[in-house]
Amino acid sequence: MSRPRLRRLLPIVLAAATALVLTGCGDGAAAGSGGTAGRTIRIAYQAFPSGDLIVKNKRWLEEALPGYTVRWTKFDSGADINTAFVARSVDIAAIGSSPVARGLSAPLNIPYQVAFVLDVAGDNEALVARNGTGISAVTDLRGRKVATSFASTSHYSLLAALDRAKVRETEVTLVDLEPQDILASWTRGDIDAAYTWLPTLGEIEKTGKTLLTSRELAAAGKPTLDLGVVSTAFAEAHPDAVTAWRRAEARALDLIADDPGTAARAVGAELNLSPDEAKEQLSQGVFLKPADLSSPEWLGTPGKVGALAENLVSAARFLKDQQKIDSVPDLATVRRAVYNKGLPDDLAS
């Protein structure tokens, strides 16, 4: 059902890219020229509990890079962020692993690189059935309306959940909605179930039954991640800025682990949640230690790319099997899309 959407996406992407060229914007690197004066770093963020929101709230990147203007723009999904990267209007972004797998695959072939792991999806993404629908298992979704944000980690996880339960996608009516629209449709009773992430997930769980979480799918071999990606052009032109950004994100991971109360206050301020609500939501994600990111399991080190590349190829292979992408990138291509320059030193406290 998302394949027509993919075809519709291409004209939009091309139009956006053309518009940016005509207006002289979006060169794939920080805006401006001449040293660091007047440079702008364009960061795409999403409203889910993460260290990325801590970096934004505490203005750590602005402090680390006083010669740059840091511009944060909120996006509702990874699909929209991919569109922005194709249009060369974003330099750095927080985006799910499934959208990244799509972005590295044909027809998008986005020139960006994974430089950070924000979190591993746990109970912060889940499939929930609305109370009163009589749905108590994934197999009960046959003939029902299920909402998710297409081309997101939740979409990937929903497809994996259906596949695992031997429910064909054609047996379910999938509805493409952004998180805030999922909540509105849920409240109206327009949908029977939804696979989404916090904080929307927390709202629908109040009147629904959780059928499956991304933590369970990860244990079953279908993990999803929230990643920090940087455009290849920006990384080549501004490696010091990438290092500063990565160190700020690592500092946020340390804060989540060592001072969850302070971390929760920062995240709560960004999501309009109380500190207690934000603390509870943060506890549902799986956050790595900064030192872990340069391990063989994740980004690895220069000359020895970590297993994250295999994870992304596996995700792309599943999407190809589900007819969501045209082809699977080879492992060598994906390994080149893992930015581990400067590791592990960049992540040192």
Tab-separated table of C-alpha atoms in Angstrom:
chain	number	residue	atom	x	y	z
A	1	MET	CA	0.000	0.000	0.000
A	2	SER	CA	2.971	2.318	0.459
A	3	ARG	CA	4.399	1.646	-2.995
A	4	PRO	CA	2.102	4.153	-4.728
A	5	ARG	CA	3.167	6.650	-2.061
A	6	LEU	CA	6.796	6.028	-3.008
A	7	ARG	CA	6.013	6.809	-6.651
A	8	ARG	CA	4.148	9.957	-5.582
A	9	LEU	CA	7.118	10.997	-3.457
A	10	LEU	CA	9.553	11.279	-6.368
A	11	PRO	CA	7.876	14.201	-8.201
A	12	ILE	CA	7.570	16.048	-4.888
A	13	VAL	CA	11.233	15.448	-4.107
A	14	LEU	CA	12.319	16.590	-7.571
A	15	ALA	CA	10.147	19.701	-7.367
A	16	ALA	CA	11.577	20.589	-3.962
A	17	ALA	CA	15.126	20.074	-5.166
A	18	THR	CA	14.482	22.200	-8.259
A	19	ALA	CA	12.991	24.982	-6.165
A	20	LEU	CA	16.027	25.015	-3.911
A	21	VAL	CA	18.398	25.190	-6.866
A	22	LEU	CA	16.436	28.071	-8.385
A	23	THR	CA	16.512	30.023	-5.134
A	24	GLY	CA	20.207	29.315	-4.588
A	25	CYS	CA	19.630	27.448	-1.305
A	26	GLY	CA	20.399	23.970	-0.006
A	27	ASP	CA	23.982	23.246	-1.091
A	28	GLY	CA	24.204	20.106	1.046
A	29	ALA	CA	26.523	21.792	3.543
A	30	ALA	CA	26.195	24.521	6.132
A	31	ALA	CA	24.866	27.726	4.647
A	32	GLY	CA	27.217	30.648	4.215
A	33	SER	CA	30.857	30.932	3.239
A	34	GLY	CA	34.164	32.261	4.483
A	35	GLY	CA	35.460	30.577	7.654
A	36	THR	CA	32.788	29.797	10.215
A	37	ALA	CA	31.265	33.291	10.325
A	38	GLY	CA	27.632	33.296	9.198
A	39	ARG	CA	27.464	29.504	8.840
A	40	THR	CA	24.174	27.732	9.562
A	41	ILE	CA	23.750	24.097	10.595
A	42	ARG	CA	20.288	22.839	9.690
A	43	ILE	CA	19.134	20.121	12.075
A	44	ALA	CA	15.977	18.039	11.656
A	45	TYR	CA	14.570	16.717	14.922
A	46	GLN	CA	11.539	14.658	15.877
A	47	ALA	CA	9.365	14.976	18.956
A	48	PHE	CA	10.176	11.694	20.687
A	49	PRO	CA	11.990	11.246	24.027
A	50	SER	CA	15.703	11.173	23.253
A	51	GLY	CA	19.049	12.729	23.986
A	52	ASP	CA	18.601	14.805	20.837
A	53	LEU	CA	15.928	16.853	22.618
A	54	ILE	CA	18.292	17.374	25.547
A	55	VAL	CA	20.956	18.767	23.212
A	56	LYS	CA	18.360	21.102	21.708
A	57	ASN	CA	16.905	22.223	25.039
A	58	LYS	CA	20.239	22.885	26.719
A	59	ARG	CA	21.754	24.530	23.622
A	60	TRP	CA	24.926	22.475	23.956
A	61	LEU	CA	25.658	22.583	20.238
A	62	GLU	CA	25.246	26.347	20.134
A	63	GLU	CA	27.714	26.615	23.011
A	64	ALA	CA	30.206	24.282	21.332
A	65	LEU	CA	30.016	26.055	17.949
A	66	PRO	CA	29.696	29.796	18.607
A	67	GLY	CA	30.710	30.569	15.024
A	68	TYR	CA	27.655	28.782	13.646
A	69	THR	CA	23.941	29.477	13.704
A	70	VAL	CA	22.163	26.240	14.651
A	71	ARG	CA	18.686	26.005	13.177
A	72	TRP	CA	16.412	23.262	14.552
A	73	THR	CA	13.360	22.240	12.496
A	74	LYS	CA	10.742	19.763	13.688
A	75	PHE	CA	9.693	16.953	11.346
A	76	ASP	CA	6.860	14.488	11.884
A	77	SER	CA	8.462	11.405	10.318
A	78	GLY	CA	11.544	9.915	8.740
A	79	ALA	CA	9.885	9.976	5.325
A	80	ASP	CA	9.658	13.772	5.497
A	81	ILE	CA	13.277	13.984	6.622
A	82	ASN	CA	14.383	11.852	3.674
A	83	THR	CA	12.548	14.255	1.376
A	84	ALA	CA	14.392	17.172	2.987
A	85	PHE	CA	17.748	15.452	2.491
A	86	VAL	CA	17.008	14.833	-1.181
A	87	ALA	CA	16.114	18.525	-1.470
A	88	ARG	CA	19.436	19.353	0.256
A	89	SER	CA	17.684	21.429	2.920
A	90	VAL	CA	18.962	19.498	5.973
A	91	ASP	CA	22.497	18.821	7.239
A	92	ILE	CA	21.949	16.626	10.320
A	93	ALA	CA	18.894	14.673	11.464
A	94	ALA	CA	17.374	12.297	13.995
A	95	ILE	CA	15.730	9.542	11.953
A	96	GLY	CA	14.709	5.907	12.327
A	97	SER	CA	16.712	2.998	10.955
A	98	SER	CA	13.972	1.878	8.566
A	99	PRO	CA	13.775	5.286	6.819
A	100	VAL	CA	17.580	5.258	6.638
A	101	ALA	CA	17.493	1.816	4.990
A	102	ARG	CA	15.017	3.259	2.475
A	103	GLY	CA	17.120	6.359	1.981
A	104	LEU	CA	20.229	4.327	1.150
A	105	SER	CA	18.251	2.201	-1.332
A	106	ALA	CA	17.023	2.890	-4.858
A	107	PRO	CA	15.344	5.032	-6.005
A	108	LEU	CA	16.312	7.574	-3.303
A	109	ASN	CA	20.039	6.764	-2.906
A	110	ILE	CA	20.460	9.656	-0.458
A	111	PRO	CA	24.076	10.729	0.122
A	112	TYR	CA	24.083	10.711	3.914
A	113	GLN	CA	25.916	8.789	6.609
A	114	VAL	CA	25.005	7.330	9.995
A	115	ALA	CA	27.152	8.992	12.648
A	116	PHE	CA	25.293	8.238	15.902
A	117	VAL	CA	22.830	5.832	17.540
A	118	LEU	CA	20.301	7.853	19.547
A	119	ASP	CA	18.480	4.840	20.980
A	120	VAL	CA	17.359	1.287	20.350
A	121	ALA	CA	13.572	1.024	20.147
A	122	GLY	CA	12.117	-0.723	23.170
A	123	ASP	CA	8.708	-0.191	24.731
A	124	ASN	CA	8.686	3.356	23.342
A	125	GLU	CA	7.175	2.058	20.080
A	126	ALA	CA	4.293	-0.381	20.098
A	127	LEU	CA	1.200	-1.767	18.406
A	128	VAL	CA	-1.975	-0.903	20.326
A	129	ALA	CA	-5.598	-1.930	19.715
A	130	ARG	CA	-8.380	0.438	20.730
A	131	ASN	CA	-10.612	-0.688	23.592
A	132	GLY	CA	-13.969	-1.988	22.430
A	133	THR	CA	-12.698	-3.394	19.129
A	134	GLY	CA	-12.402	-6.944	20.423
A	135	ILE	CA	-8.817	-7.154	19.170
A	136	SER	CA	-6.565	-9.103	21.515
A	137	ALA	CA	-3.827	-10.385	19.183
A	138	VAL	CA	-2.096	-9.434	15.933
A	139	THR	CA	-4.086	-12.128	14.107
A	140	ASP	CA	-7.271	-10.252	15.013
A	141	LEU	CA	-6.201	-7.347	12.788
A	142	ARG	CA	-7.544	-9.050	9.661
A	143	GLY	CA	-10.215	-6.832	8.150
A	144	ARG	CA	-9.390	-3.923	10.485
A	145	LYS	CA	-8.051	-0.387	10.007
A	146	VAL	CA	-4.548	0.014	11.390
A	147	ALA	CA	-2.713	3.334	11.327
A	148	THR	CA	1.012	3.998	11.238
A	149	SER	CA	3.375	6.540	9.716
A	150	PHE	CA	4.489	5.086	6.389
A	151	ALA	CA	8.238	4.716	5.792
A	152	SER	CA	8.918	4.973	9.546
A	153	THR	CA	10.362	2.488	12.023
A	154	SER	CA	6.807	1.887	13.254
A	155	HIS	CA	5.693	1.007	9.717
A	156	TYR	CA	8.608	-1.402	9.403
A	157	SER	CA	7.759	-2.944	12.778
A	158	LEU	CA	4.080	-3.250	11.880
A	159	LEU	CA	4.957	-5.112	8.682
A	160	ALA	CA	7.308	-7.350	10.672
A	161	ALA	CA	4.572	-8.020	13.250
A	162	LEU	CA	2.057	-8.964	10.532
A	163	ASP	CA	4.613	-11.184	8.810
A	164	ARG	CA	5.451	-12.893	12.094
A	165	ALA	CA	1.741	-13.561	12.744
A	166	LYS	CA	1.268	-14.783	9.136
A	167	VAL	CA	-1.221	-12.003	8.419
A	168	ARG	CA	-0.943	-10.738	4.844
A	169	GLU	CA	-0.713	-6.983	4.423
A	170	THR	CA	-3.635	-7.155	1.988
A	171	GLU	CA	-5.805	-8.568	4.771
A	172	VAL	CA	-5.434	-5.316	6.752
A	173	THR	CA	-6.416	-1.774	5.807
A	174	LEU	CA	-3.289	0.262	6.486
A	175	VAL	CA	-3.786	3.984	7.027
A	176	ASP	CA	-0.874	6.402	6.621
A	177	LEU	CA	-1.027	8.989	9.432
A	178	GLU	CA	1.495	11.103	11.297
A	179	PRO	CA	1.504	10.633	15.107
A	180	GLN	CA	-0.684	13.649	15.923
A	181	ASP	CA	-3.213	12.523	13.296
A	182	ILE	CA	-3.176	9.006	14.713
A	183	LEU	CA	-4.275	10.403	18.069
A	184	ALA	CA	-7.097	12.417	16.473
A	185	SER	CA	-8.342	9.430	14.452
A	186	TRP	CA	-8.070	7.200	17.517
A	187	THR	CA	-10.180	9.608	19.567
A	188	ARG	CA	-12.853	9.730	16.848
A	189	GLY	CA	-12.907	5.947	16.567
A	190	ASP	CA	-11.843	6.008	12.904
A	191	ILE	CA	-9.129	3.373	13.361
A	192	ASP	CA	-9.016	0.085	15.221
A	193	ALA	CA	-5.317	-0.067	16.043
A	194	ALA	CA	-2.081	1.832	15.561
A	195	TYR	CA	1.672	1.261	15.638
A	196	THR	CA	3.376	4.460	16.774
A	197	TRP	CA	5.882	5.943	19.203
A	198	LEU	CA	5.982	8.157	22.278
A	199	PRO	CA	4.525	10.552	23.246
A	200	THR	CA	1.487	9.684	21.058
A	201	LEU	CA	1.856	6.054	22.110
A	202	GLY	CA	1.382	7.016	25.754
A	203	GLU	CA	-1.907	8.723	24.937
A	204	ILE	CA	-3.470	5.877	22.966
A	205	GLU	CA	-2.343	3.290	25.524
A	206	LYS	CA	-4.712	4.972	28.008
A	207	THR	CA	-7.694	3.609	26.048
A	208	GLY	CA	-6.134	0.633	24.333
A	209	LYS	CA	-4.465	-2.748	24.691
A	210	THR	CA	-0.795	-3.155	23.781
A	211	LEU	CA	-0.408	-6.139	21.443
A	212	LEU	CA	3.317	-5.976	20.768
A	213	THR	CA	6.295	-3.693	21.427
A	214	SER	CA	9.405	-3.007	19.372
A	215	ARG	CA	11.423	-4.497	22.227
A	216	GLU	CA	9.724	-7.849	21.567
A	217	LEU	CA	10.339	-7.570	17.829
A	218	ALA	CA	14.009	-6.789	18.465
A	219	ALA	CA	14.278	-9.990	20.488
A	220	ALA	CA	12.694	-11.808	17.538
A	221	GLY	CA	15.350	-10.493	15.140
A	222	LYS	CA	13.739	-7.289	13.828
A	223	PRO	CA	15.383	-4.465	15.824
A	224	THR	CA	14.748	-0.814	15.008
A	225	LEU	CA	16.872	2.157	15.996
A	226	ASP	CA	16.785	5.935	16.096
A	227	LEU	CA	19.892	7.204	14.357
A	228	GLY	CA	21.753	10.457	13.908
A	229	VAL	CA	22.645	10.993	10.257
A	230	VAL	CA	24.663	13.697	8.523
A	231	SER	CA	24.780	14.590	4.847
A	232	THR	CA	27.970	13.391	3.205
A	233	ALA	CA	28.650	16.866	1.803
A	234	PHE	CA	28.343	18.441	5.256
A	235	ALA	CA	30.553	15.803	6.906
A	236	GLU	CA	33.266	16.369	4.312
A	237	ALA	CA	33.090	20.156	4.554
A	238	HIS	CA	32.646	20.463	8.348
A	239	PRO	CA	34.146	17.450	10.154
A	240	ASP	CA	34.814	19.538	13.290
A	241	ALA	CA	31.139	20.513	13.485
A	242	VAL	CA	30.147	16.853	13.178
A	243	THR	CA	32.531	16.026	16.027
A	244	ALA	CA	30.996	18.769	18.201
A	245	TRP	CA	27.480	17.536	17.447
A	246	ARG	CA	28.405	13.938	18.214
A	247	ARG	CA	30.042	14.919	21.505
A	248	ALA	CA	26.916	16.848	22.496
A	249	GLU	CA	24.770	13.791	21.757
A	250	ALA	CA	27.145	11.592	23.773
A	251	ARG	CA	26.890	14.064	26.655
A	252	ALA	CA	23.103	13.671	26.498
A	253	LEU	CA	23.394	9.875	26.733
A	254	ASP	CA	25.557	10.293	29.826
A	255	LEU	CA	22.961	12.629	31.358
A	256	ILE	CA	20.131	10.129	30.750
A	257	ALA	CA	22.171	7.435	32.515
A	258	ASP	CA	23.665	9.489	35.346
A	259	ASP	CA	21.035	12.151	36.094
A	260	PRO	CA	17.653	10.982	34.782
A	261	GLY	CA	15.825	13.739	36.659
A	262	THR	CA	17.668	16.535	34.869
A	263	ALA	CA	17.368	14.680	31.563
A	264	ALA	CA	13.619	14.315	32.093
A	265	ARG	CA	13.161	18.014	32.802
A	266	ALA	CA	14.866	18.916	29.523
A	267	VAL	CA	12.884	16.380	27.493
A	268	GLY	CA	9.649	17.331	29.258
A	269	ALA	CA	10.171	20.983	28.392
A	270	GLU	CA	10.486	20.067	24.699
A	271	LEU	CA	7.478	17.722	24.668
A	272	ASN	CA	5.231	19.700	27.030
A	273	LEU	CA	5.291	16.857	29.553
A	274	SER	CA	5.778	16.926	33.297
A	275	PRO	CA	9.221	15.757	34.480
A	276	ASP	CA	7.635	12.563	35.854
A	277	GLU	CA	5.925	11.817	32.534
A	278	ALA	CA	9.115	12.480	30.605
A	279	LYS	CA	11.139	10.313	32.997
A	280	GLU	CA	8.696	7.430	32.520
A	281	GLN	CA	8.835	7.761	28.748
A	282	LEU	CA	12.626	7.906	28.705
A	283	SER	CA	12.714	4.715	30.776
A	284	GLN	CA	10.944	2.858	27.962
A	285	GLY	CA	13.754	3.397	25.458
A	286	VAL	CA	17.110	1.609	25.348
A	287	PHE	CA	20.003	4.088	25.436
A	288	LEU	CA	23.555	2.962	24.781
A	289	LYS	CA	26.620	4.190	26.607
A	290	PRO	CA	28.704	6.517	24.403
A	291	ALA	CA	31.639	4.091	24.506
A	292	ASP	CA	29.401	1.346	23.082
A	293	LEU	CA	28.822	3.232	19.834
A	294	SER	CA	32.337	2.546	18.569
A	295	SER	CA	32.063	-1.169	19.370
A	296	PRO	CA	31.895	-3.842	16.633
A	297	GLU	CA	28.144	-4.145	17.281
A	298	TRP	CA	27.369	-0.561	16.273
A	299	LEU	CA	29.400	2.057	14.338
A	300	GLY	CA	32.803	0.462	14.755
A	301	THR	CA	36.008	2.392	14.087
A	302	PRO	CA	37.798	3.685	10.976
A	303	GLY	CA	38.773	0.727	8.812
A	304	LYS	CA	36.444	-1.623	10.683
A	305	VAL	CA	32.775	-0.723	10.228
A	306	GLY	CA	30.453	-2.137	12.875
A	307	ALA	CA	27.495	-4.486	12.488
A	308	LEU	CA	25.083	-1.556	12.174
A	309	ALA	CA	25.706	-1.818	8.427
A	310	GLU	CA	24.416	-5.400	8.403
A	311	ASN	CA	21.363	-4.280	10.399
A	312	LEU	CA	20.512	-1.687	7.751
A	313	VAL	CA	21.006	-4.154	4.889
A	314	SER	CA	18.745	-6.623	6.684
A	315	ALA	CA	16.092	-3.923	7.080
A	316	ALA	CA	16.382	-3.057	3.380
A	317	ARG	CA	16.094	-6.722	2.422
A	318	PHE	CA	12.888	-7.040	4.427
A	319	LEU	CA	11.500	-3.869	2.813
A	320	LYS	CA	12.360	-5.272	-0.625
A	321	ASP	CA	10.577	-8.532	0.223
A	322	GLN	CA	7.570	-6.418	1.221
A	323	GLN	CA	7.845	-4.547	-2.116
A	324	LYS	CA	8.462	-1.213	-0.401
A	325	ILE	CA	11.757	-0.443	-2.161
A	326	ASP	CA	13.112	-1.270	-5.602
A	327	SER	CA	16.412	-2.897	-4.650
A	328	VAL	CA	18.682	-3.701	-1.718
A	329	PRO	CA	22.002	-1.823	-1.483
A	330	ASP	CA	25.057	-4.031	-1.210
A	331	LEU	CA	26.895	-4.259	2.107
A	332	ALA	CA	29.920	-2.328	0.832
A	333	THR	CA	27.684	0.618	-0.092
A	334	VAL	CA	26.049	0.662	3.339
A	335	ARG	CA	29.387	0.345	5.111
A	336	ARG	CA	30.516	3.496	3.311
A	337	ALA	CA	27.410	5.169	4.729
A	338	VAL	CA	28.556	4.601	8.325
A	339	TYR	CA	30.518	7.632	9.539
A	340	ASN	CA	32.962	6.429	12.188
A	341	LYS	CA	35.742	8.910	11.520
A	342	GLY	CA	37.298	10.034	14.802
A	343	LEU	CA	35.950	7.133	16.853
A	344	PRO	CA	36.331	6.293	19.644
A	345	ASP	CA	37.961	9.644	20.556
A	346	ASP	CA	34.900	11.697	19.550
A	347	LEU	CA	32.832	9.896	22.184
A	348	ALA	CA	35.241	10.253	25.083
A	349	SER	CA	33.816	12.012	28.131
